[in-house]
Amino acid sequence: MANETLTITDNRTRLTYTLPITDGNIRSMDLRQIKKDASDFGVMGYDPAFMNTASCRSAITFIDGDKGILRYRGYPIEELAESCTFLQVAYLLLNGELPTDNQLHDWEDSVRHHTMLHETSKQFLEGFHHDAHPMSMFISTVAALATVYPDSRNIHDAAARRLNMTRLIAKVPTIAAYCYRHSLGYPYVYPDNELSYAENFMNMLWRMVEPKFRANPVMARALDILFILHADHEQNCSANVMRSVGSSQADPYSSTAAAAAALSGPLHGGANEEVLKMLDEIGSKDNVPAYVKKVKDGEVKLMGFGHRIYKNYDPRARIIKWTADQVFAVTGRNPKLDIALELEKIALEDEYFVKRKLYPNVDFYSGIIYQAMGFKPDVFTVLFAIPRTVGWLAQWEEMLTDPEQKIARPRQVYTGYAERHLTTEQKSTPQSATANR
Ligand code: CMC
């Protein structure tokens, strides 16, 4: 609506200010004019953890957390998961529209063209300890790709940018698979470009001596759906890191590695691994009430529950449950599912969770499916990072091409000492303690 404004009265000075409201928001910089006196710096917003601060304008992903809605470029996640492939959705996120048949053909072709890792990257992987965490290897190897592609520093060149974005999307499954095989001591499997994105990934993970690896189509489709669900989630912790690091004009490999590092934490993408550990610790359905009591007593968190934005239900969790049924029809039911279902049932009825609007999030069920598919828990977060690379890159390019964006640089409220000076005694202390020895 035109001419929407907010009027603020500063009770310190009795002055009144009228700030424009655009798209329902005021600009924090408009607060700066509100000053006690001419020497005052002006009012800022104080918002630890960005609870109520928009850092950008974005046309990529829409979430209505109260209604449990998630849309990529306007399309409901449910429709995309049901009818599209991951590479179609990747194209949509990056370009704003679903591809035509020709565009899809070219896009799939260019992704296939870039799946190989440079042989030096293999040597790099060899240097990791045999029991290194796959996510740590993944983060480091993504960062190391910047050494292979120095042209990635040309971030203002649209063609160079797109080339390196495609390289990243094509190579993250290869890196992930190599990290996995390194931890098992198996030889690396080169990409097979006759296969789809998910099938090729499964081939690089699990092919042993057979000449051709054929993934079970139900499993391959389930993995593709999981990739779609994880592809983007607007300004979450890792997307914010991607934009923040990218705002210093770092190359996309360094920015993606930083975003992946943010994802690795247990409160973000690392939660899927933690859920499995938690279900192991609970052990059986009978122990669920005692565990819920521990959660309510503040001793532990219920991993895979709660979300900063969703206060109704995470729509991805609903699709994941449906996908789990398809996978379990092939693999047999993962016994952990019974514990998870009991946990969900008790938690959803309990006042503690109801009051705080805590619902299962995407990570609650994904680990159970991954485990049934044959993945070890320590690769779960890598499985999240592969598709999220697309979202990070879409966010990164949108940030770079947004004329309003600059290097990210939050303000602080300083709470330390006012100016003070060294005492005479401190001034006479030698600079180096070793000087006295
Ligand atoms: N178990 C028990 N209590 C919880 C949980 C949980 N999982 N999550 C939030 N709470 C409580 C929290 O203690 C607080 O209670 P109180 O008001 O009494 O202090 C209240 O709910 C509000 O929580 P918050 O910590 O202020 O919420 P937040 O928005 O800062 O945190 C979260 C969101 C996802 C980090 C948090 O819910 C959490 O730690 N969940 C478990 C980890 C997890 O599953 N993470 C994956 C998130 S979804 C996928 C992704 O982003 O990668």
Coordinates of C-alpha atoms and ligand atoms in Angstrom, one line a residue:
M1 CA 0.0 0.0 0.0
A2 CA 1.3 3.4 -0.9
N3 CA 2.3 6.0 1.7
E4 CA 2.3 3.6 4.7
T5 CA 4.3 5.2 7.6
L6 CA 5.2 4.6 11.2
T7 CA 5.3 7.6 13.6
I8 CA 7.7 7.4 16.5
T9 CA 7.9 9.8 19.4
D10 CA 11.2 9.9 21.2
N11 CA 10.2 10.4 24.8
R12 CA 13.7 11.7 25.6
T13 CA 13.3 14.7 23.4
R14 CA 9.6 14.7 22.7
L15 CA 10.4 14.8 19.0
T16 CA 8.3 12.9 16.5
Y17 CA 9.6 11.1 13.4
T18 CA 7.7 9.6 10.5
L19 CA 9.3 6.6 8.9
P20 CA 8.2 5.0 5.6
I21 CA 7.0 1.4 5.7
T22 CA 7.8 -0.6 2.6
D23 CA 6.6 -4.2 2.3
G24 CA 5.6 -4.1 5.9
N25 CA 9.1 -3.0 7.1
I26 CA 10.9 0.1 8.2
R27 CA 14.6 0.6 7.3
S28 CA 16.9 0.3 10.3
M29 CA 19.0 3.2 8.9
D30 CA 15.9 5.4 9.2
L31 CA 16.2 5.0 13.0
R32 CA 19.6 6.7 13.0
Q33 CA 18.0 10.2 12.7
I34 CA 16.5 9.6 16.2
K35 CA 19.1 11.3 18.4
K36 CA 19.2 12.6 22.0
D37 CA 21.3 15.5 20.8
A38 CA 23.5 16.4 17.9
S39 CA 26.4 14.5 19.2
D40 CA 24.4 11.3 19.7
F41 CA 25.1 8.4 17.3
G42 CA 21.4 7.7 16.8
V43 CA 19.1 4.8 17.5
M44 CA 20.0 1.3 16.2
G45 CA 18.0 -1.9 16.3
Y46 CA 19.4 -4.5 18.8
D47 CA 18.7 -8.0 17.5
P48 CA 20.9 -10.8 18.6
A49 CA 20.5 -13.9 16.3
F50 CA 18.5 -11.8 13.8
M51 CA 15.2 -12.7 15.4
N52 CA 13.4 -9.8 13.7
T53 CA 15.8 -8.3 11.2
A54 CA 15.6 -8.8 7.4
S55 CA 19.1 -8.8 5.9
C56 CA 18.0 -8.8 2.3
R57 CA 15.2 -8.7 -0.2
S58 CA 14.9 -12.1 -1.9
A59 CA 12.8 -13.7 -4.6
I60 CA 14.0 -17.2 -4.1
T61 CA 12.2 -19.0 -1.2
F62 CA 9.1 -18.1 0.7
I63 CA 8.3 -19.5 4.1
D64 CA 5.2 -18.8 6.2
G65 CA 6.2 -20.4 9.5
D66 CA 2.8 -20.0 11.2
K67 CA 1.0 -21.7 8.3
G68 CA 3.7 -24.3 7.6
I69 CA 4.2 -23.1 4.0
L70 CA 7.4 -23.5 2.0
R71 CA 7.7 -22.4 -1.7
Y72 CA 10.6 -22.2 -4.1
R73 CA 10.1 -19.3 -6.6
G74 CA 6.4 -19.5 -5.8
Y75 CA 5.9 -23.2 -6.3
P76 CA 4.7 -25.2 -3.2
I77 CA 7.4 -27.6 -2.0
E78 CA 4.8 -30.5 -2.1
E79 CA 4.2 -30.0 -5.9
L80 CA 7.9 -29.8 -6.7
A81 CA 8.7 -32.9 -4.6
E82 CA 5.9 -34.8 -6.3
S83 CA 6.5 -33.8 -9.9
C84 CA 10.1 -32.6 -10.5
T85 CA 13.6 -33.9 -10.4
F86 CA 16.3 -32.3 -8.3
L87 CA 18.0 -30.8 -11.3
Q88 CA 14.8 -29.2 -12.5
V89 CA 14.4 -27.7 -9.0
A90 CA 18.0 -26.6 -9.0
Y91 CA 17.4 -24.8 -12.3
L92 CA 14.3 -23.2 -10.9
L93 CA 16.1 -21.9 -7.8
L94 CA 19.0 -20.5 -9.8
N95 CA 17.1 -19.0 -12.7
G96 CA 13.6 -18.2 -11.3
E97 CA 11.7 -20.4 -13.8
L98 CA 11.4 -24.2 -14.4
P99 CA 13.4 -25.2 -17.4
T100 CA 11.9 -26.0 -20.8
D101 CA 12.8 -29.4 -22.2
N102 CA 15.7 -27.9 -24.2
Q103 CA 16.9 -25.9 -21.2
L104 CA 16.7 -28.9 -19.0
H105 CA 18.7 -31.0 -21.5
D106 CA 21.4 -28.3 -21.7
W107 CA 21.5 -27.9 -17.9
E108 CA 21.7 -31.7 -17.2
D109 CA 24.5 -31.9 -19.8
S110 CA 26.5 -29.1 -18.3
V111 CA 26.2 -30.6 -14.8
R112 CA 27.3 -34.0 -16.2
H113 CA 30.2 -32.3 -17.9
H114 CA 31.6 -31.1 -14.6
T115 CA 31.2 -34.1 -12.3
M116 CA 34.9 -35.1 -12.3
L117 CA 37.3 -33.9 -9.7
H118 CA 40.8 -32.9 -10.7
E119 CA 43.2 -35.6 -9.7
T120 CA 45.0 -33.3 -7.3
S121 CA 41.8 -33.2 -5.3
K122 CA 42.1 -36.9 -4.7
Q123 CA 45.6 -36.5 -3.4
F124 CA 44.3 -33.8 -1.1
L125 CA 41.7 -36.2 0.2
E126 CA 44.4 -38.8 0.8
G127 CA 45.9 -36.6 3.4
F128 CA 42.9 -36.8 5.7
H129 CA 43.0 -39.2 8.7
H130 CA 41.1 -42.4 8.1
D131 CA 38.5 -41.6 10.7
A132 CA 38.1 -37.9 9.8
H133 CA 34.5 -36.8 10.0
P134 CA 33.1 -36.8 6.4
M135 CA 31.6 -33.3 7.0
S136 CA 35.0 -31.9 7.9
M137 CA 36.6 -33.5 4.8
F138 CA 33.7 -32.1 2.7
I139 CA 34.2 -28.6 4.0
S140 CA 37.9 -28.6 3.4
T141 CA 37.7 -30.2 0.0
V142 CA 35.1 -27.7 -1.2
A143 CA 37.4 -24.8 0.0
A144 CA 40.4 -26.5 -1.8
L145 CA 38.6 -26.4 -5.1
A146 CA 39.4 -22.6 -5.2
T147 CA 43.0 -23.6 -5.8
V148 CA 42.0 -25.6 -8.8
Y149 CA 39.8 -22.9 -10.3
P150 CA 41.4 -19.5 -9.9
D151 CA 39.0 -18.0 -12.4
S152 CA 36.4 -18.3 -9.6
R153 CA 37.7 -15.1 -8.2
N154 CA 36.1 -13.3 -11.1
I155 CA 32.8 -13.0 -9.2
H156 CA 31.6 -10.0 -11.2
D157 CA 31.9 -11.8 -14.5
A158 CA 28.5 -13.5 -15.0
A159 CA 29.8 -16.2 -17.2
A160 CA 32.7 -17.1 -14.8
R161 CA 30.3 -17.0 -12.0
R162 CA 27.8 -19.4 -13.7
L163 CA 30.6 -21.8 -14.7
N164 CA 31.9 -22.1 -11.2
M165 CA 28.4 -22.5 -9.8
T166 CA 27.8 -25.4 -12.2
R167 CA 31.1 -26.9 -11.2
L168 CA 30.2 -26.7 -7.6
I169 CA 26.8 -28.3 -8.1
A170 CA 28.3 -31.0 -10.3
K171 CA 31.2 -31.8 -8.0
V172 CA 29.7 -31.8 -4.5
P173 CA 28.3 -35.3 -4.9
T174 CA 31.7 -36.5 -6.1
I175 CA 33.4 -34.9 -3.2
A176 CA 30.8 -36.3 -0.8
A177 CA 31.2 -39.8 -2.2
Y178 CA 35.0 -39.6 -2.1
C179 CA 34.9 -38.5 1.5
Y180 CA 32.7 -41.5 2.3
R181 CA 34.9 -44.0 0.5
H182 CA 38.0 -42.5 2.1
S183 CA 36.6 -43.1 5.5
L184 CA 36.0 -46.8 4.6
G185 CA 39.3 -47.2 2.8
Y186 CA 37.6 -48.0 -0.5
P187 CA 39.0 -46.9 -3.9
Y188 CA 37.2 -43.9 -5.4
V189 CA 34.6 -44.5 -8.1
Y190 CA 34.6 -42.1 -11.0
P191 CA 31.3 -40.5 -12.0
D192 CA 29.1 -42.3 -14.5
N193 CA 27.5 -39.7 -16.7
E194 CA 24.8 -42.0 -18.1
L195 CA 23.1 -41.8 -14.7
S196 CA 20.9 -39.2 -13.1
Y197 CA 22.2 -36.9 -10.4
A198 CA 21.1 -39.1 -7.5
E199 CA 21.9 -42.4 -9.3
N200 CA 25.4 -41.2 -10.1
F201 CA 25.9 -40.2 -6.5
M202 CA 24.8 -43.7 -5.4
N203 CA 27.0 -45.3 -7.9
M204 CA 30.1 -43.3 -6.6
L205 CA 29.2 -44.4 -3.1
W206 CA 28.4 -48.0 -3.4
R207 CA 29.8 -49.5 -6.6
M208 CA 32.3 -52.2 -5.8
V209 CA 33.5 -54.7 -8.5
E210 CA 30.4 -54.8 -10.6
P211 CA 30.8 -53.2 -14.1
K212 CA 27.7 -51.1 -13.8
F213 CA 26.0 -50.0 -10.6
R214 CA 22.2 -49.8 -10.8
A215 CA 20.5 -48.0 -7.9
N216 CA 17.1 -49.3 -6.9
P217 CA 14.7 -46.8 -8.6
V218 CA 12.6 -46.3 -5.4
M219 CA 15.8 -45.4 -3.5
A220 CA 17.1 -43.1 -6.2
R221 CA 13.8 -41.2 -6.4
A222 CA 13.6 -41.0 -2.6
L223 CA 17.1 -39.5 -2.5
D224 CA 16.1 -37.1 -5.3
I225 CA 13.1 -36.0 -3.3
L226 CA 15.2 -35.5 -0.2
F227 CA 17.6 -33.4 -2.3
I228 CA 14.6 -31.2 -3.4
L229 CA 13.4 -30.8 0.2
H230 CA 16.8 -29.6 1.3
A231 CA 17.7 -27.4 -1.6
D232 CA 17.0 -24.0 -0.1
H233 CA 15.4 -22.6 3.0
E234 CA 15.8 -18.8 2.7
Q235 CA 17.9 -16.9 5.3
N236 CA 18.9 -19.8 7.6
C237 CA 22.2 -19.8 9.4
S238 CA 24.3 -21.3 6.6
A239 CA 22.6 -19.1 3.8
N240 CA 23.4 -16.1 6.0
V241 CA 27.0 -17.2 6.2
M242 CA 27.1 -17.7 2.4
R243 CA 25.8 -14.2 1.9
S244 CA 28.0 -12.7 4.6
V245 CA 31.3 -14.3 3.5
G246 CA 30.3 -13.7 -0.2
S247 CA 29.7 -10.0 0.6
S248 CA 33.5 -9.6 1.1
Q249 CA 33.7 -10.8 -2.6
A250 CA 35.4 -14.1 -1.6
D251 CA 35.3 -16.8 -4.3
P252 CA 32.3 -19.1 -4.4
Y253 CA 34.3 -22.2 -3.2
S254 CA 35.4 -20.4 0.0
S255 CA 31.9 -19.0 0.6
T256 CA 30.3 -22.4 0.1
A257 CA 32.9 -24.0 2.4
A258 CA 32.0 -21.4 5.0
A259 CA 28.3 -22.1 4.6
A260 CA 28.9 -25.8 4.9
A261 CA 30.8 -25.2 8.1
A262 CA 27.8 -23.4 9.5
L263 CA 25.5 -26.2 8.4
S264 CA 27.7 -28.8 10.2
G265 CA 26.6 -27.6 13.7
P266 CA 24.1 -29.8 15.6
L267 CA 21.6 -27.0 15.8
H268 CA 21.5 -26.7 12.0
G269 CA 22.2 -29.5 9.5
G270 CA 24.2 -31.5 12.0
A271 CA 20.9 -32.3 13.8
N272 CA 20.1 -35.2 11.5
E273 CA 23.1 -37.1 12.9
E274 CA 22.3 -36.1 16.4
V275 CA 18.7 -37.5 16.0
L276 CA 20.1 -40.9 15.3
K277 CA 22.4 -40.8 18.3
M278 CA 19.4 -39.7 20.4
L279 CA 17.3 -42.6 19.1
D280 CA 20.1 -45.0 19.9
E281 CA 20.4 -43.6 23.4
I282 CA 16.7 -44.0 24.0
G283 CA 16.9 -47.6 22.8
S284 CA 13.3 -48.6 22.9
K285 CA 9.7 -47.2 22.8
D286 CA 9.4 -47.9 26.5
N287 CA 12.1 -45.4 27.4
V288 CA 10.5 -42.5 25.5
P289 CA 8.5 -41.1 28.5
A290 CA 11.7 -41.0 30.6
Y291 CA 13.6 -39.2 27.8
V292 CA 10.8 -36.7 27.3
K293 CA 11.0 -36.0 31.1
K294 CA 14.7 -35.3 30.7
V295 CA 13.9 -32.9 27.8
K296 CA 11.3 -31.1 29.9
D297 CA 13.7 -30.9 32.9
G298 CA 16.2 -29.1 30.6
E299 CA 18.8 -31.8 30.7
V300 CA 18.8 -32.5 27.0
K301 CA 17.2 -31.1 23.8
L302 CA 14.9 -33.2 21.6
M303 CA 17.0 -33.2 18.5
G304 CA 15.0 -32.8 15.3
F305 CA 12.4 -30.8 17.0
G306 CA 11.8 -27.1 16.9
H307 CA 12.5 -24.4 14.4
R308 CA 13.1 -20.7 14.4
I309 CA 10.5 -20.1 11.7
Y310 CA 8.1 -23.0 11.7
K311 CA 5.6 -22.7 14.5
N312 CA 3.0 -25.1 13.1
Y313 CA 4.6 -28.0 11.3
D314 CA 7.7 -28.3 9.0
P315 CA 6.1 -29.1 5.6
R316 CA 9.3 -31.0 4.7
A317 CA 8.8 -33.4 7.6
R318 CA 5.4 -34.4 6.2
I319 CA 6.9 -35.2 2.8
I320 CA 9.8 -37.0 4.4
K321 CA 7.4 -39.3 6.3
W322 CA 5.7 -40.2 3.0
T323 CA 9.1 -40.8 1.4
A324 CA 10.1 -43.0 4.4
D325 CA 7.1 -45.3 3.7
Q326 CA 8.3 -45.8 0.1
V327 CA 11.9 -46.6 1.3
F328 CA 10.8 -48.9 4.0
A329 CA 8.6 -50.8 1.5
V330 CA 11.9 -51.8 -0.1
T331 CA 14.3 -52.0 2.9
G332 CA 12.0 -53.1 5.6
R333 CA 11.1 -50.9 8.5
N334 CA 13.9 -49.2 10.4
P335 CA 13.2 -50.2 14.0
K336 CA 14.1 -46.6 15.0
L337 CA 11.0 -45.4 13.3
D338 CA 8.8 -46.8 16.1
I339 CA 10.8 -44.9 18.7
A340 CA 10.6 -41.8 16.6
L341 CA 6.8 -42.1 16.1
E342 CA 6.3 -42.6 19.8
L343 CA 8.5 -39.6 20.6
E344 CA 6.6 -37.5 18.1
K345 CA 3.2 -38.7 19.6
I346 CA 4.1 -38.0 23.2
A347 CA 5.8 -34.7 22.4
L348 CA 2.9 -33.4 20.3
E349 CA 0.5 -34.0 23.1
D350 CA 2.7 -32.6 25.9
E351 CA 2.1 -29.1 27.2
Y352 CA 5.8 -28.3 27.2
F353 CA 6.1 -28.8 23.4
V354 CA 2.6 -27.5 22.6
K355 CA 3.2 -24.2 24.5
R356 CA 6.6 -23.7 22.8
K357 CA 5.2 -24.7 19.4
L358 CA 7.9 -27.4 18.9
Y359 CA 7.2 -29.8 16.0
P360 CA 9.4 -32.3 14.2
N361 CA 11.6 -30.6 11.7
V362 CA 13.2 -31.8 8.5
D363 CA 16.0 -33.6 10.4
F364 CA 13.8 -35.7 12.6
Y365 CA 12.9 -38.3 10.0
S366 CA 15.6 -37.8 7.3
G367 CA 18.3 -39.7 9.3
I368 CA 16.0 -42.7 9.7
I369 CA 15.5 -42.9 6.0
Y370 CA 19.2 -42.3 5.2
Q371 CA 20.1 -45.1 7.6
A372 CA 17.6 -47.5 6.0
M373 CA 19.2 -46.6 2.6
G374 CA 22.6 -47.7 3.9
F375 CA 24.2 -44.4 4.9
K376 CA 26.3 -44.1 8.1
P377 CA 25.1 -41.4 10.4
D378 CA 28.3 -39.3 10.1
V379 CA 27.5 -38.7 6.4
F380 CA 24.0 -37.4 7.0
T381 CA 25.0 -33.8 7.1
V382 CA 27.0 -34.2 3.9
L383 CA 23.8 -35.5 2.3
F384 CA 22.2 -32.2 3.4
A385 CA 25.1 -30.1 2.1
I386 CA 24.9 -31.5 -1.5
P387 CA 21.5 -30.1 -2.4
R388 CA 21.8 -27.0 -0.2
T389 CA 24.8 -26.0 -2.3
V390 CA 22.2 -25.0 -4.9
G391 CA 20.4 -22.8 -2.5
W392 CA 23.6 -21.2 -1.2
L393 CA 24.7 -20.4 -4.7
A394 CA 21.3 -18.9 -5.6
Q395 CA 21.4 -16.8 -2.5
W396 CA 25.0 -15.8 -3.2
E397 CA 24.3 -14.7 -6.8
E398 CA 21.2 -12.8 -5.7
M399 CA 23.3 -11.0 -3.1
L400 CA 26.1 -10.2 -5.6
T401 CA 23.6 -8.8 -8.2
D402 CA 21.6 -6.8 -5.7
P403 CA 22.7 -3.1 -5.9
E404 CA 21.6 -2.5 -2.3
Q405 CA 24.0 -5.1 -0.9
K406 CA 27.5 -4.2 0.5
I407 CA 30.0 -6.0 2.7
A408 CA 28.1 -7.4 5.6
R409 CA 29.1 -5.6 8.8
P410 CA 26.7 -5.7 11.8
R411 CA 26.9 -3.1 14.5
Q412 CA 27.4 -3.9 18.2
V413 CA 26.4 -2.5 21.5
Y414 CA 29.7 -2.0 23.3
T415 CA 29.5 -3.1 26.9
G416 CA 33.2 -3.0 27.9
Y417 CA 35.2 -0.4 29.7
A418 CA 35.1 3.3 28.9
E419 CA 38.5 4.7 28.0
R420 CA 41.1 3.9 30.7
H421 CA 44.9 4.1 30.8
L422 CA 47.8 2.0 31.9
T423 CA 49.0 2.7 35.5
T424 CA 52.6 3.7 36.0
E425 CA 53.2 0.2 37.4
Q426 CA 51.8 -1.4 34.3
K427 CA 53.8 0.9 32.1
S428 CA 57.1 -0.2 33.8
T429 CA 56.3 -4.0 33.3
P430 CA 58.5 -5.4 30.6
Q431 CA 56.7 -6.1 27.4
S432 CA 57.7 -9.8 27.3
A433 CA 57.5 -12.0 30.3
T434 CA 60.4 -14.0 28.8
A435 CA 62.6 -10.9 29.1
N436 CA 62.9 -11.6 32.8
R437 CA 64.0 -15.2 32.5
Ligands
CMC1 N1 14.0 -29.6 22.6 C1 13.5 -29.0 23.8 N2 13.2 -27.7 23.9 C2 13.4 -26.9 22.9 C3 13.8 -27.4 21.6 C4 14.1 -28.8 21.5 N3 14.6 -29.3 20.4 N4 13.9 -26.4 20.7 C5 13.5 -25.3 21.4 N5 13.2 -25.6 22.7 C6 12.7 -24.7 23.7 C7 13.8 -23.8 24.2 O1 14.5 -24.4 25.3 C8 13.0 -22.6 24.6 O2 12.3 -22.9 25.8 P1 12.2 -21.7 26.9 O3 11.2 -20.7 26.3 O4 11.6 -22.4 28.1 O5 13.5 -21.1 27.2 C9 11.9 -22.5 23.6 O6 11.7 -23.9 23.1 C10 12.2 -21.6 22.4 O7 13.4 -22.2 21.8 P2 14.6 -21.3 21.2 O8 15.9 -22.0 21.5 O9 14.5 -19.9 21.7 O10 14.3 -21.4 19.7 P3 15.3 -21.0 18.5 O11 14.5 -20.5 17.4 O12 16.4 -20.1 19.0 O13 16.0 -22.4 18.1 C11 16.4 -24.4 17.1 C12 15.6 -23.1 17.0 C13 16.1 -25.2 15.8 C14 17.9 -24.1 17.1 C15 16.0 -25.2 18.3 O14 14.6 -25.5 18.2 C16 16.8 -26.5 18.5 O15 17.9 -26.4 19.1 N6 16.3 -27.7 18.0 C17 17.1 -28.9 18.0 C18 18.1 -29.0 16.9 C19 17.5 -29.2 15.6 O16 16.7 -30.0 15.4 N7 17.9 -28.4 14.6 C20 17.5 -28.5 13.2 C21 16.7 -27.3 12.8 S1 15.8 -27.6 11.3 C22 16.9 -27.9 10.0 C23 18.1 -27.0 9.9 O17 18.0 -25.8 10.1 O18 19.1 -27.5 9.6

